[in-house]
Amino acid sequence: MHVIYQADNLFDAHLVKHALEDAGIPAFVFGEQLLGGMGELPLFGVLRVCIPDLARPEAEQIVAGLDLGGAPDDPIFDGDESAGLLPA
């Protein structure tokens, strides 16, 4: 098994899983059962979408084609003089 996507939330994990299954690639979400223990587990890296090793090239293209977004741009930058101030 190969980890094709590490999800931050359950919605993204299942979005990737269903997109892969629609293309005929068997996919599995691991870590879903651990979400109830989040108080005692690390917050990130629990959810993983895995596929058979032979399906990796096609699966990578499918995941890349999904608009899952990356890390949000930093809303506050060094040149922002009003950062942290409430509007008047």
Short mmCIF file of C-alpha atoms in Angstrom, two decimals:
data_model
loop_
_atom_site.label_atom_id
_atom_site.label_comp_id
_atom_site.label_asym_id
_atom_site.label_seq_id
_atom_site.Cartn_x
_atom_site.Cartn_y
_atom_site.Cartn_z
CA MET A 1 0.00 0.00 0.00
CA HIS A 2 1.12 3.51 -0.79
CA VAL A 3 -0.03 6.69 0.97
CA ILE A 4 -1.27 8.87 -1.88
CA TYR A 5 -2.76 11.66 0.24
CA GLN A 6 -2.48 12.76 3.86
CA ALA A 7 -5.67 14.61 4.76
CA ASP A 8 -6.27 17.37 7.28
CA ASN A 9 -9.94 16.45 7.62
CA LEU A 10 -12.35 13.63 6.93
CA PHE A 11 -14.09 15.46 4.09
CA ASP A 12 -10.91 15.78 2.02
CA ALA A 13 -9.96 12.17 2.74
CA HIS A 14 -13.26 10.88 1.40
CA LEU A 15 -13.22 13.29 -1.55
CA VAL A 16 -9.89 11.80 -2.64
CA LYS A 17 -11.08 8.25 -1.93
CA HIS A 18 -14.20 8.65 -4.05
CA ALA A 19 -12.33 10.35 -6.90
CA LEU A 20 -9.89 7.43 -7.00
CA GLU A 21 -12.67 4.84 -6.83
CA ASP A 22 -14.52 6.58 -9.66
CA ALA A 23 -11.39 6.01 -11.77
CA GLY A 24 -11.38 2.32 -10.84
CA ILE A 25 -8.57 2.54 -8.27
CA PRO A 26 -9.27 0.87 -4.92
CA ALA A 27 -8.63 3.36 -2.12
CA PHE A 28 -8.74 3.10 1.66
CA VAL A 29 -8.95 5.77 4.36
CA PHE A 30 -6.81 4.86 7.36
CA GLY A 31 -7.03 6.62 10.70
CA GLU A 32 -10.73 7.40 10.50
CA GLN A 33 -11.42 5.41 13.67
CA LEU A 34 -8.82 7.44 15.60
CA LEU A 35 -10.69 10.72 15.27
CA GLY A 36 -12.57 10.10 18.51
CA GLY A 37 -9.29 10.05 20.44
CA MET A 38 -8.01 13.38 19.13
CA GLY A 39 -7.47 14.65 22.68
CA GLU A 40 -4.70 12.13 23.17
CA LEU A 41 -3.30 11.94 19.63
CA PRO A 42 -1.39 14.38 17.43
CA LEU A 43 -3.81 16.67 15.60
CA PHE A 44 -2.32 16.20 12.11
CA GLY A 45 -1.24 13.20 10.10
CA VAL A 46 -3.89 10.82 11.38
CA LEU A 47 -5.92 10.50 8.15
CA ARG A 48 -4.24 8.83 5.20
CA VAL A 49 -5.64 7.72 1.84
CA CYS A 50 -3.81 4.63 0.59
CA ILE A 51 -3.84 2.80 -2.72
CA PRO A 52 -2.14 -0.31 -4.16
CA ASP A 53 1.44 0.38 -5.24
CA LEU A 54 0.76 -0.42 -8.90
CA ALA A 55 -1.87 2.33 -9.16
CA ARG A 56 0.47 5.08 -7.95
CA PRO A 57 1.17 6.93 -11.26
CA GLU A 58 -2.50 7.22 -12.24
CA ALA A 59 -3.57 8.04 -8.66
CA GLU A 60 -1.02 10.86 -8.40
CA GLN A 61 -2.50 12.48 -11.51
CA ILE A 62 -6.02 12.20 -10.13
CA VAL A 63 -5.09 13.71 -6.76
CA ALA A 64 -3.15 16.50 -8.45
CA GLY A 65 -6.24 17.30 -10.54
CA LEU A 66 -8.40 17.79 -7.45
CA ASP A 67 -8.63 21.35 -6.17
CA LEU A 68 -7.91 20.58 -2.54
CA GLY A 69 -6.03 23.83 -2.01
CA GLY A 70 -2.75 24.19 -0.28
CA ALA A 71 -1.78 26.11 2.78
CA PRO A 72 -3.65 29.40 2.91
CA ASP A 73 -1.67 32.53 2.19
CA ASP A 74 -0.61 34.34 5.32
CA PRO A 75 -3.23 37.05 5.85
CA ILE A 76 -0.76 39.17 7.80
CA PHE A 77 2.53 40.16 6.25
CA ASP A 78 5.46 42.20 7.60
CA GLY A 79 4.53 45.35 5.68
CA ASP A 80 1.00 45.44 7.10
CA GLU A 81 0.99 48.30 9.61
CA SER A 82 -2.59 47.68 10.65
CA ALA A 83 -2.09 44.03 11.58
CA GLY A 84 -3.85 43.23 14.82
CA LEU A 85 -5.69 46.55 15.01
CA LEU A 86 -9.45 46.65 15.16
CA PRO A 87 -11.23 48.74 12.49
CA ALA A 88 -12.25 52.21 13.65
#
